[in-house]
mmCIF file with all atom_site columns, C-alpha atoms in Angstrom:
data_model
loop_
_atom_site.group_PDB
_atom_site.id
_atom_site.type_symbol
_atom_site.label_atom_id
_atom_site.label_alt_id
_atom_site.label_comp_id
_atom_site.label_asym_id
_atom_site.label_entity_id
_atom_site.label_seq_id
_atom_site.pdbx_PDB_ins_code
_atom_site.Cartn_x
_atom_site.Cartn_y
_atom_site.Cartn_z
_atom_site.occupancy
_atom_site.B_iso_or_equiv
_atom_site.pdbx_formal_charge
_atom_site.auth_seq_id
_atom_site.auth_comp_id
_atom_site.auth_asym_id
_atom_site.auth_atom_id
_atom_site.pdbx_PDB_model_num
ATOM 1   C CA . UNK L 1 1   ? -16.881 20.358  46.402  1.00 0.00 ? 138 UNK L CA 1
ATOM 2   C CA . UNK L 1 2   ? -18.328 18.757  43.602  1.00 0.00 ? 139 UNK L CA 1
ATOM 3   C CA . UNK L 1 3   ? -15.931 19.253  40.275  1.00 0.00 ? 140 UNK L CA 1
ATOM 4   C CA . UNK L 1 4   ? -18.043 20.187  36.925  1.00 0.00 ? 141 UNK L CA 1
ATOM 5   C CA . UNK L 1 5   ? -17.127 18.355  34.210  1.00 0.00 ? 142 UNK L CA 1
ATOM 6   C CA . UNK L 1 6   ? -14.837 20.678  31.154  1.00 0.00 ? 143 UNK L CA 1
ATOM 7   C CA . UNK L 1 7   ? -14.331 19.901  28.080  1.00 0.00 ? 144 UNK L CA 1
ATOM 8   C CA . UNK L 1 8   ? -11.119 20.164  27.519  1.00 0.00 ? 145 UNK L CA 1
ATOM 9   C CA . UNK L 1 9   ? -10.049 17.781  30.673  1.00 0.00 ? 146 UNK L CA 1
ATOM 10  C CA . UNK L 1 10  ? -7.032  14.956  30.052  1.00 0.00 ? 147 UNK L CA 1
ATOM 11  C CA . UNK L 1 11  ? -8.069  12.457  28.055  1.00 0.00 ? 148 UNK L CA 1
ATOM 12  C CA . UNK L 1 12  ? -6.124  9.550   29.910  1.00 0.00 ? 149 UNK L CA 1
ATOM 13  C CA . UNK L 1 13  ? -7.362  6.598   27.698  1.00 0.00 ? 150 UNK L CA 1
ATOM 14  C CA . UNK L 1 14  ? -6.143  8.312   24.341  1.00 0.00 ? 151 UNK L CA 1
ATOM 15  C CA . UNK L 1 15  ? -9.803  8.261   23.025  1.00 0.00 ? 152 UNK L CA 1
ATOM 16  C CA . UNK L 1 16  ? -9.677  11.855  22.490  1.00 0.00 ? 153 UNK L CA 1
ATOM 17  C CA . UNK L 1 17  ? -6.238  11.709  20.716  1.00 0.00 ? 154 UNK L CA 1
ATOM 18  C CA . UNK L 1 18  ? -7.107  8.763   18.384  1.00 0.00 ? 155 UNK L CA 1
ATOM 19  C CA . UNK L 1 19  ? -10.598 10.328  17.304  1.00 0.00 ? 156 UNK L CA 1
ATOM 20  C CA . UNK L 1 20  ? -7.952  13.282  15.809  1.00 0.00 ? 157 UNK L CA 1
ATOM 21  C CA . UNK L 1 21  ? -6.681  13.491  12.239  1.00 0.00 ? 158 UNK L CA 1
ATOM 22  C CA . UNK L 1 22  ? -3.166  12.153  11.940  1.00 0.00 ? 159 UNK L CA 1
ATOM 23  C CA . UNK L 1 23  ? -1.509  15.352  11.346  1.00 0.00 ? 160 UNK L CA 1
ATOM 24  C CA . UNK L 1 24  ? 1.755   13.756  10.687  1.00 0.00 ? 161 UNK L CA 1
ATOM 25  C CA . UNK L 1 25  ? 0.685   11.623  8.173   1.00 0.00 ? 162 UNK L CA 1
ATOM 26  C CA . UNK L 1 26  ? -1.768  14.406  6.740   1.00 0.00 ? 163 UNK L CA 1
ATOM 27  C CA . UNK L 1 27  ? 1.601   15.892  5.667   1.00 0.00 ? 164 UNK L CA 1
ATOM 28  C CA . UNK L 1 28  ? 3.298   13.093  4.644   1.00 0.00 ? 165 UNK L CA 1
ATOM 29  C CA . UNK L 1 29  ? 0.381   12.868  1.857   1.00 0.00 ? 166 UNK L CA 1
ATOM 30  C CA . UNK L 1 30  ? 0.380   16.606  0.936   1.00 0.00 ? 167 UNK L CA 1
ATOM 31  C CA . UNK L 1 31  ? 4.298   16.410  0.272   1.00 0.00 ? 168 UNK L CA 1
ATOM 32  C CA . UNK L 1 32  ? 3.724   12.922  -1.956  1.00 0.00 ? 169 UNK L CA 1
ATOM 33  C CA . UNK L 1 33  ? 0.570   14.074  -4.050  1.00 0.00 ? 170 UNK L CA 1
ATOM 34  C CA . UNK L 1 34  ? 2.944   16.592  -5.936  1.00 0.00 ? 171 UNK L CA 1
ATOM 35  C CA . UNK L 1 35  ? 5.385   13.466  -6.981  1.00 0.00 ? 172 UNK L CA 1
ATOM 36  C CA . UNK L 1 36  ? 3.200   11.161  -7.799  1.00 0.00 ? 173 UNK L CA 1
ATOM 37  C CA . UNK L 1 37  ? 2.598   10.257  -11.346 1.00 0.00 ? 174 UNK L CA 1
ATOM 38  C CA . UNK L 1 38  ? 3.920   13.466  -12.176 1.00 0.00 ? 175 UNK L CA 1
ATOM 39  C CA . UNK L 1 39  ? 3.276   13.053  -16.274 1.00 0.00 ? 176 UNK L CA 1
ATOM 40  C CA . UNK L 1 40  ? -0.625  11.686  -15.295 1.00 0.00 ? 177 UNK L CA 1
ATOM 41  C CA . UNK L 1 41  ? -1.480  14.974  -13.410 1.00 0.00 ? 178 UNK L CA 1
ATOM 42  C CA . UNK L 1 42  ? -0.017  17.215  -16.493 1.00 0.00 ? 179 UNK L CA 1
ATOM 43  C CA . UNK L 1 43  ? -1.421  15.593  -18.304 1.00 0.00 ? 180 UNK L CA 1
ATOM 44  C CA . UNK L 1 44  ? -4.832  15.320  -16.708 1.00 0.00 ? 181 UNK L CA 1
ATOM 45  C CA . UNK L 1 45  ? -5.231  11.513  -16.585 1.00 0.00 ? 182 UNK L CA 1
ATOM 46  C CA . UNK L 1 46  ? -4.537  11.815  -13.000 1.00 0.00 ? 183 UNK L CA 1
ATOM 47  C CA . UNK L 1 47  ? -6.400  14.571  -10.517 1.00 0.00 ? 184 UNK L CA 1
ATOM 48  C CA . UNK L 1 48  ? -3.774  15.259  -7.837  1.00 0.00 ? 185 UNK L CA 1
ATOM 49  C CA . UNK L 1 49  ? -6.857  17.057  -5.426  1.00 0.00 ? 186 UNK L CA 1
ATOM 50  C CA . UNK L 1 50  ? -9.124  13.922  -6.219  1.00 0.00 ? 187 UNK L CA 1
ATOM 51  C CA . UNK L 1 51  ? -5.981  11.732  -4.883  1.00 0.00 ? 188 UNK L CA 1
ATOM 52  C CA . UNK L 1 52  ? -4.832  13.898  -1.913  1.00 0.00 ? 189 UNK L CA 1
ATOM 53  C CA . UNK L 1 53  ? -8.870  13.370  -0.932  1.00 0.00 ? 190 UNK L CA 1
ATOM 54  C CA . UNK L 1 54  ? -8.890  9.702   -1.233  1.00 0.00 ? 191 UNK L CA 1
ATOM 55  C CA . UNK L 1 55  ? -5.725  9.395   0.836   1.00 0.00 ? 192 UNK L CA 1
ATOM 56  C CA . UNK L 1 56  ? -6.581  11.764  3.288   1.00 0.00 ? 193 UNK L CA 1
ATOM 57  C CA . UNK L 1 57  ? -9.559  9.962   4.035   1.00 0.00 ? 194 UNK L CA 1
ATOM 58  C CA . UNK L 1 58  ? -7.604  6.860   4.149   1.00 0.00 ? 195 UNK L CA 1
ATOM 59  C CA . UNK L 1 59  ? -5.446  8.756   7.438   1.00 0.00 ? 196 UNK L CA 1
ATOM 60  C CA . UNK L 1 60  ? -8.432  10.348  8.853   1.00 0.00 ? 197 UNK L CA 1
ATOM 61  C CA . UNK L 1 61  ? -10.622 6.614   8.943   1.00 0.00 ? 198 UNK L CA 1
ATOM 62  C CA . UNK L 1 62  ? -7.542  5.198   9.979   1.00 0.00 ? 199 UNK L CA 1
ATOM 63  C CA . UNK L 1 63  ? -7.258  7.631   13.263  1.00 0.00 ? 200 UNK L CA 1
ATOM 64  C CA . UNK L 1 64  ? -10.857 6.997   13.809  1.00 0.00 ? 201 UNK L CA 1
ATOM 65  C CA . UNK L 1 65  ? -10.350 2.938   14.647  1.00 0.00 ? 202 UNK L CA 1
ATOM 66  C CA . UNK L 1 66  ? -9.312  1.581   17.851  1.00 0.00 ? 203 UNK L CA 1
ATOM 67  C CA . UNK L 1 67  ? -7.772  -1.538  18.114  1.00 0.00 ? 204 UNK L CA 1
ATOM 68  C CA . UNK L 1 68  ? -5.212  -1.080  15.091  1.00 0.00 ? 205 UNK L CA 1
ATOM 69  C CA . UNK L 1 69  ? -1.877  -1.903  14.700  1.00 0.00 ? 206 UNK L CA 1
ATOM 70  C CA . UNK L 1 70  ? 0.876   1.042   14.948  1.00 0.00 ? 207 UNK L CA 1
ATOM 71  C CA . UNK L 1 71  ? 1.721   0.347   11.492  1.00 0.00 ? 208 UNK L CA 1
ATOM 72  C CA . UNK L 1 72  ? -1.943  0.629   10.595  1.00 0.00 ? 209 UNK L CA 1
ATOM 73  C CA . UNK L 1 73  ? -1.256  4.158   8.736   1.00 0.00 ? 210 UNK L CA 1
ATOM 74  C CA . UNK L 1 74  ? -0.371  5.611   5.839   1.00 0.00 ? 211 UNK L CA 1
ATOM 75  C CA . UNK L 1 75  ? 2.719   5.109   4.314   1.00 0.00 ? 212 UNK L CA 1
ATOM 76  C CA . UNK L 1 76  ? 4.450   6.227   1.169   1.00 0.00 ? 213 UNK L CA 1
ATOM 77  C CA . UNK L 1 77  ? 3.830   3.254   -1.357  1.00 0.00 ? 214 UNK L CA 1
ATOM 78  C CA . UNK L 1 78  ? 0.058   3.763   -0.965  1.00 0.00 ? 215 UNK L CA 1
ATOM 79  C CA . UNK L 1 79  ? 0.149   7.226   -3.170  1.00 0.00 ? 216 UNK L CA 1
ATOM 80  C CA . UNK L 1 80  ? 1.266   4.875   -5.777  1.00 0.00 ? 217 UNK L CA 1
ATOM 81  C CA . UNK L 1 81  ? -1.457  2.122   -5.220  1.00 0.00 ? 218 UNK L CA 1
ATOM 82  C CA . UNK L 1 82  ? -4.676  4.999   -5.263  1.00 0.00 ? 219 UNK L CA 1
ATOM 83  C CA . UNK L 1 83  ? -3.054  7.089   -7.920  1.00 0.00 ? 220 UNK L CA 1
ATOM 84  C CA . UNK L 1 84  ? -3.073  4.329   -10.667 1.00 0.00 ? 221 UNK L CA 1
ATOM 85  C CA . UNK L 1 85  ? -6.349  3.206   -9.513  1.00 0.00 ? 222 UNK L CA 1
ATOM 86  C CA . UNK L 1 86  ? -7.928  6.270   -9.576  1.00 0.00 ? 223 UNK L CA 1
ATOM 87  C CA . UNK L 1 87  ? -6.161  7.167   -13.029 1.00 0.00 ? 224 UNK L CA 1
ATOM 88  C CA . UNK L 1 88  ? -7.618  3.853   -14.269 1.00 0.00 ? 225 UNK L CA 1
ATOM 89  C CA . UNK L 1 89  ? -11.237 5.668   -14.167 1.00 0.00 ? 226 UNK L CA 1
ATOM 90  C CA . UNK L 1 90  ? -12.347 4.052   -10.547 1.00 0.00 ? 227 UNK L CA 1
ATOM 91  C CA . UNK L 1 91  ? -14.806 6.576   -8.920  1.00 0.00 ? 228 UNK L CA 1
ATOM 92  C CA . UNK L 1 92  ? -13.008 8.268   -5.310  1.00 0.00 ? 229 UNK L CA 1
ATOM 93  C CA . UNK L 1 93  ? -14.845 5.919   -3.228  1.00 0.00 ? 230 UNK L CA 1
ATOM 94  C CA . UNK L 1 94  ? -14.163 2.747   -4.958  1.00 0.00 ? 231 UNK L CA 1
ATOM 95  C CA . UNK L 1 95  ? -10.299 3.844   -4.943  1.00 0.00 ? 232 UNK L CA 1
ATOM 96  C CA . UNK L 1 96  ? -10.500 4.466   -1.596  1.00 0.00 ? 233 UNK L CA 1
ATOM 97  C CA . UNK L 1 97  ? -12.162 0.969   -0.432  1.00 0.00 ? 234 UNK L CA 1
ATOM 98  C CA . UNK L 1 98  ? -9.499  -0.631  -2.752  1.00 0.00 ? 235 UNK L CA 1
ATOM 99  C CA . UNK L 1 99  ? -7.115  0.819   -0.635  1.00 0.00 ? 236 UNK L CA 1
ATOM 100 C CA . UNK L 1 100 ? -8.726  -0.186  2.716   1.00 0.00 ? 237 UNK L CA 1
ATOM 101 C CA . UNK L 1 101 ? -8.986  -3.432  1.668   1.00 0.00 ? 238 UNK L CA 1
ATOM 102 C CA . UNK L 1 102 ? -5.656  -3.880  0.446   1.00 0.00 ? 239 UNK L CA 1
ATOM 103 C CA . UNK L 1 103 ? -3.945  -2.420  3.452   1.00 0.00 ? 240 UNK L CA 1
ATOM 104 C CA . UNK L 1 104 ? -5.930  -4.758  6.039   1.00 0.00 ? 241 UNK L CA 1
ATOM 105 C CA . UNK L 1 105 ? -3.620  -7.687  3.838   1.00 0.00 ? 242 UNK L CA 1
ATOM 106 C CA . UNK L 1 106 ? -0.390  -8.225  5.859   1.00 0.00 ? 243 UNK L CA 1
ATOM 107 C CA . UNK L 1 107 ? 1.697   -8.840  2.913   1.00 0.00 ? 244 UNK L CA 1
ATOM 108 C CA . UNK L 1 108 ? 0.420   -6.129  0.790   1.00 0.00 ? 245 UNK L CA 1
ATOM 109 C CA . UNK L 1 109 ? 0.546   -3.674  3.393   1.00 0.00 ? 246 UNK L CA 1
ATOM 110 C CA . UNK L 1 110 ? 4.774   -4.592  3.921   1.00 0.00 ? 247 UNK L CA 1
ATOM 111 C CA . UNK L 1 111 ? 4.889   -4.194  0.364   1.00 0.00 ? 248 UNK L CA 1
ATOM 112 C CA . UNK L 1 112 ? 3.443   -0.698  0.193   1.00 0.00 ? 249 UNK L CA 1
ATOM 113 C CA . UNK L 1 113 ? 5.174   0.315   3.402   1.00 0.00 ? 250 UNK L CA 1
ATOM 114 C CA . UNK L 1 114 ? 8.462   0.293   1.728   1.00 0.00 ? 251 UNK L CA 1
ATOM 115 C CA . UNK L 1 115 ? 10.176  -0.839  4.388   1.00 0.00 ? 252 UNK L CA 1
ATOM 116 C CA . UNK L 1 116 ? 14.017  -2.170  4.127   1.00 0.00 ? 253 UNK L CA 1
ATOM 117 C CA . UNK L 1 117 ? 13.667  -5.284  6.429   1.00 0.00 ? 254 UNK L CA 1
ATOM 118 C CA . UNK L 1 118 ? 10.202  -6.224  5.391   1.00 0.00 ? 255 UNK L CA 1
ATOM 119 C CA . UNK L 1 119 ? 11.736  -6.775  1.885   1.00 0.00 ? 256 UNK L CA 1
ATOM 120 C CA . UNK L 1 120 ? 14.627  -7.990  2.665   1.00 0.00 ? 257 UNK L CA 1
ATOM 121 C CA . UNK L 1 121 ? 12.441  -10.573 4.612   1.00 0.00 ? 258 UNK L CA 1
ATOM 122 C CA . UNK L 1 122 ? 9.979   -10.561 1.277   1.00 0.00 ? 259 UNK L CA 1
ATOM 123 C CA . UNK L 1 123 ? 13.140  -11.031 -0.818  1.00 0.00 ? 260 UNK L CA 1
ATOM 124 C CA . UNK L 1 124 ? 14.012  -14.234 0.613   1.00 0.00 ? 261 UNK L CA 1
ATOM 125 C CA . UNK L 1 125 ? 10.262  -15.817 0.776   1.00 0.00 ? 262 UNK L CA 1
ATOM 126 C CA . UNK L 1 126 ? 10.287  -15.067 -2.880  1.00 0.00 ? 263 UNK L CA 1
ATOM 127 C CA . UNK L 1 127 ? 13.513  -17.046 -3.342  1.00 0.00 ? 264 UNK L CA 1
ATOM 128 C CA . UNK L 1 128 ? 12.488  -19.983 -1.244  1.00 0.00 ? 265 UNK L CA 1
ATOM 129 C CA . UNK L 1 129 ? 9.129   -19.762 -2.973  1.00 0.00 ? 266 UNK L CA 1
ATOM 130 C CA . UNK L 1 130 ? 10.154  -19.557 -6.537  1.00 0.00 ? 267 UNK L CA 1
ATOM 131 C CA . UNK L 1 131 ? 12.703  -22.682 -5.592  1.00 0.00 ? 268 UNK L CA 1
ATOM 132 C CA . UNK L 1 132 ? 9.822   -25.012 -4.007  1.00 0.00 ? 269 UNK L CA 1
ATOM 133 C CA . UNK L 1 133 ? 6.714   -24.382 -5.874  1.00 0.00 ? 270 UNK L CA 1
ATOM 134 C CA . UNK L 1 134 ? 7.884   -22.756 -9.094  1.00 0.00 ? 271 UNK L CA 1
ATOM 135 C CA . UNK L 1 135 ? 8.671   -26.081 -10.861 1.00 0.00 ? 272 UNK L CA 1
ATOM 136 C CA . UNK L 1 136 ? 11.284  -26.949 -13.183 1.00 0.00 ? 273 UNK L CA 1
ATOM 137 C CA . UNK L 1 137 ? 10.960  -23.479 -14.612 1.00 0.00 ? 274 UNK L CA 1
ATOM 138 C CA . UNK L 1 138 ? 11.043  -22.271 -11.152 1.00 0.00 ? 275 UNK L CA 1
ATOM 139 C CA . UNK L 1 139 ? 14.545  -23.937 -10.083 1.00 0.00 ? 276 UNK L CA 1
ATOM 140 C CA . UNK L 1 140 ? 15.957  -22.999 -12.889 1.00 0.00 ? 277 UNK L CA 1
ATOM 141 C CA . UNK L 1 141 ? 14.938  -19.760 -12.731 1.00 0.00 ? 278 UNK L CA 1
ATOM 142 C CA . UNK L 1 142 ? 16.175  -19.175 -9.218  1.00 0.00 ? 279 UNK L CA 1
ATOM 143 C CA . UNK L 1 143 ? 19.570  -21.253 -10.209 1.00 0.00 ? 280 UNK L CA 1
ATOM 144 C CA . UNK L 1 144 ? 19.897  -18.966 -12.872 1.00 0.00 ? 281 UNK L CA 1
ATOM 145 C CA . UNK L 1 145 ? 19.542  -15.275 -10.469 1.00 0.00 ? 282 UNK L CA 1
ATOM 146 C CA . UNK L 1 146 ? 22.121  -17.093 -7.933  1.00 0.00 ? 283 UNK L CA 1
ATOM 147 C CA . UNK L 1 147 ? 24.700  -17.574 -10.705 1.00 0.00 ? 284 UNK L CA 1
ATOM 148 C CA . UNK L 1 148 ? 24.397  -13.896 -11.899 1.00 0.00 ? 285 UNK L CA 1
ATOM 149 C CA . UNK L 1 149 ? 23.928  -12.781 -8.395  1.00 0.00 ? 286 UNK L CA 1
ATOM 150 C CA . UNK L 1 150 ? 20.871  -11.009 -8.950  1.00 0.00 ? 287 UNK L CA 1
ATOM 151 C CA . UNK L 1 151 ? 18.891  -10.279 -6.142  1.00 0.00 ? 288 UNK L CA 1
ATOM 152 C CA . UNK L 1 152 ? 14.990  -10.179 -6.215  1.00 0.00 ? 289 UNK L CA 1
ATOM 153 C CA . UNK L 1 153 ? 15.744  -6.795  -4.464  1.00 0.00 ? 290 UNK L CA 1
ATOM 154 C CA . UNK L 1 154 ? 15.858  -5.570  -7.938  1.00 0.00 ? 291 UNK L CA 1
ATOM 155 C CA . UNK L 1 155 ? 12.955  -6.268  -9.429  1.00 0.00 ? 292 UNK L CA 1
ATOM 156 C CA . UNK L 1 156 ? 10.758  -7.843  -7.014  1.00 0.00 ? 293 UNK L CA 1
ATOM 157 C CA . UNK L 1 157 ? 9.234   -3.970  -6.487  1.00 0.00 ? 294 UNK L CA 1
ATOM 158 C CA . UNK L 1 158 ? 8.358   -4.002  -9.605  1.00 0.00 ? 295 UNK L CA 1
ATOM 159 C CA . UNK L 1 159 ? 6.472   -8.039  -9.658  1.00 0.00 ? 296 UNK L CA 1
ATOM 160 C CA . UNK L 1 160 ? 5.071   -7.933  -6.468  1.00 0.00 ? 297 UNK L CA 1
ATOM 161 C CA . UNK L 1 161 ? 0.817   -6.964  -6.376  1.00 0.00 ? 298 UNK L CA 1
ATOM 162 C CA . UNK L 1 162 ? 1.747   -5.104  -9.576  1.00 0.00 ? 299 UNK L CA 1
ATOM 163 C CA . UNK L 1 163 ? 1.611   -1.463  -6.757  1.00 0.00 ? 300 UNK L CA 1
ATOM 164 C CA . UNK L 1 164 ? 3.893   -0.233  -9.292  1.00 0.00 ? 301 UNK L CA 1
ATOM 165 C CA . UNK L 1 165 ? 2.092   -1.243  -12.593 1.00 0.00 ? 302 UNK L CA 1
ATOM 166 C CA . UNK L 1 166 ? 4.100   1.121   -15.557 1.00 0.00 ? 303 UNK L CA 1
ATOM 167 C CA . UNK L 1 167 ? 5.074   -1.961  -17.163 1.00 0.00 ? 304 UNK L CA 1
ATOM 168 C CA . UNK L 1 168 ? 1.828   -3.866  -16.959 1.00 0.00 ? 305 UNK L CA 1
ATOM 169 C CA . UNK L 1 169 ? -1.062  -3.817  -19.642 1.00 0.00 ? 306 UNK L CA 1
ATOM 170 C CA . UNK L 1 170 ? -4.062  -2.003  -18.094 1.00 0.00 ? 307 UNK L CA 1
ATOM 171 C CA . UNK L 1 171 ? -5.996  -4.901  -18.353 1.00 0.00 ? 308 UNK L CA 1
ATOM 172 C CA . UNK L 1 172 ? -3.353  -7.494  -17.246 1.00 0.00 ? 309 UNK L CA 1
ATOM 173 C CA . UNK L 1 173 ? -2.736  -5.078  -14.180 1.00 0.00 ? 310 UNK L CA 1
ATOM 174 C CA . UNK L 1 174 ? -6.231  -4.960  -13.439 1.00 0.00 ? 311 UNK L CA 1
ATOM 175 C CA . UNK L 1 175 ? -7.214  -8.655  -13.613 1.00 0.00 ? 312 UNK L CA 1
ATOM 176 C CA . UNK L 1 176 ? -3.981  -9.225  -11.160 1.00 0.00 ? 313 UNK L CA 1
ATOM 177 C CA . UNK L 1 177 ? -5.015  -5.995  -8.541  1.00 0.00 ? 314 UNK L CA 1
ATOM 178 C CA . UNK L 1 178 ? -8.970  -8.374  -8.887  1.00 0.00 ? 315 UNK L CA 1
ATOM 179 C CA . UNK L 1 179 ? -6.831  -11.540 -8.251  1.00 0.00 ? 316 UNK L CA 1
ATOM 180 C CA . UNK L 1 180 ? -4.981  -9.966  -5.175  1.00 0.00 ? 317 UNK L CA 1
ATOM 181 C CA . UNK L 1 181 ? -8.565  -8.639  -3.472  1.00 0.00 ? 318 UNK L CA 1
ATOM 182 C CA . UNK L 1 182 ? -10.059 -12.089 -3.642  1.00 0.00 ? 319 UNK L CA 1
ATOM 183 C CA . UNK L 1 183 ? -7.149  -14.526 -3.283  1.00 0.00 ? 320 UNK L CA 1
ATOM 184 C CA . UNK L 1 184 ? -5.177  -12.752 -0.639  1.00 0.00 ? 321 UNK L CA 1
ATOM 185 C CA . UNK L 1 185 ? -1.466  -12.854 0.291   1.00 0.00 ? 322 UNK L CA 1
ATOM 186 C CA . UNK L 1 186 ? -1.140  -16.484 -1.096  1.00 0.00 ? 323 UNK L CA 1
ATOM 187 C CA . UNK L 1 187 ? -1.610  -15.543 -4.114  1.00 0.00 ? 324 UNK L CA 1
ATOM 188 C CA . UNK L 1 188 ? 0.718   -12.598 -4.174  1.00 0.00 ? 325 UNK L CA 1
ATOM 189 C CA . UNK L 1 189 ? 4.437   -14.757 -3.831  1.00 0.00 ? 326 UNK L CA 1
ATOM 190 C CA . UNK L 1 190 ? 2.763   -16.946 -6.423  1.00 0.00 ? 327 UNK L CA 1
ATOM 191 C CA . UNK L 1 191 ? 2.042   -14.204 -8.627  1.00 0.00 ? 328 UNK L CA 1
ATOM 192 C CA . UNK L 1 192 ? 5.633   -12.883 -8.867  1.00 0.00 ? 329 UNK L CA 1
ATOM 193 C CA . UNK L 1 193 ? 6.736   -16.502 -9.488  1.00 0.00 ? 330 UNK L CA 1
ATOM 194 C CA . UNK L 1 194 ? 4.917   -17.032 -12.167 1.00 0.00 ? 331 UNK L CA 1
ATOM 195 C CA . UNK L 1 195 ? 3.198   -20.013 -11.074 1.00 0.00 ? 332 UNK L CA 1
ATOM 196 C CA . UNK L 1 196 ? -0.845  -18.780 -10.449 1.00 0.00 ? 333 UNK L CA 1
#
């Protein structure tokens, strides 16, 4: 007996399943819109439903490509990243291209991804960096957090691909985010360390 084909048969490949929204993450984004840049949306510098957009189109392109890593999604960091560059007057679209772009970078995307043993593991790059190729300046610089014992665990969030930019100029911050796009991960280590 020949078997007519239904719609809603077992995917076994997945392809079904990975052509879905990532519902998980979908939530993960409605829960961080709320917190993020809290002043900016009452203010109205910031539209909260023009961010939870660009980020839910981040998950939902995301779902849509085979081939990509597990860690390919969206994580918390990246609410940050599209908020201030959709607060610094960057159409929807060009905020959300940003953000492709910078999550396809290896480094940036441990950076945004918050995660504990990527920055421990960042942590120390930056040390041996800012040691080797940070000069003078540099060794003493590095001589100087090892005698206080401060850790670039501490402030390293706040250097690294200005993501978190509430220190930074606008214009400084923009000119490093254009720096980041074109020069890549090298230039990131070199940009905490002073030495671009």
């Amino acid at each position: 007996r020949k078997m007519r084909w239904c719609p809603f048969s077992i995917c076994w490949d997945g392809s079904i399943r990975r052509t879905q929204p990532r519902l998980d993450e979908l939530r993960v984004v409605s829960a961080d819109v709320p917190r993020t840049m809290v002043e900016s949306q009452r203010r109205g510098s910031l539209d909260g439903a023009e961010l939870q957009r660009v980020l839910d189109a981040f998950v939902a392109s995301g779902a849509n490509q085979e081939g990509q890593p597990a860690d390919s999604g969206y994580t918390q960091g990246m609410a940050d990243v599209a908020a201030w560059l959709l607060k610094h007057a960057l159409p929807p679209w060009q905020a959300y291209a940003c953000l492709q772009a910078l999550a396809r970078r290896p480094l940036l995307r441990a950076v945004m991804g918050l995660d504990r043993s990527c920055w421990d593991a960042l942590c120390e790059s930056y040390e041996a960096h800012l040691g080797r190729t940070g000069g003078e300046s540099g060794r003493q610089l590095a001589a100087h957090f090892a005698a206080i014992g401060m850790r670039p665990f501490f402030f390293l969030p706040e250097w690294l691909c200005t993501l978190w930019t509430r220190s930074l100029d606008p214009r400084c911050a923009a000119l490093a985010w254009n720096l980041q796009l074109v020069e890549g991960d090298a230039f990131v280590l070199a940009l905490a360390c002073g030495v671009t």
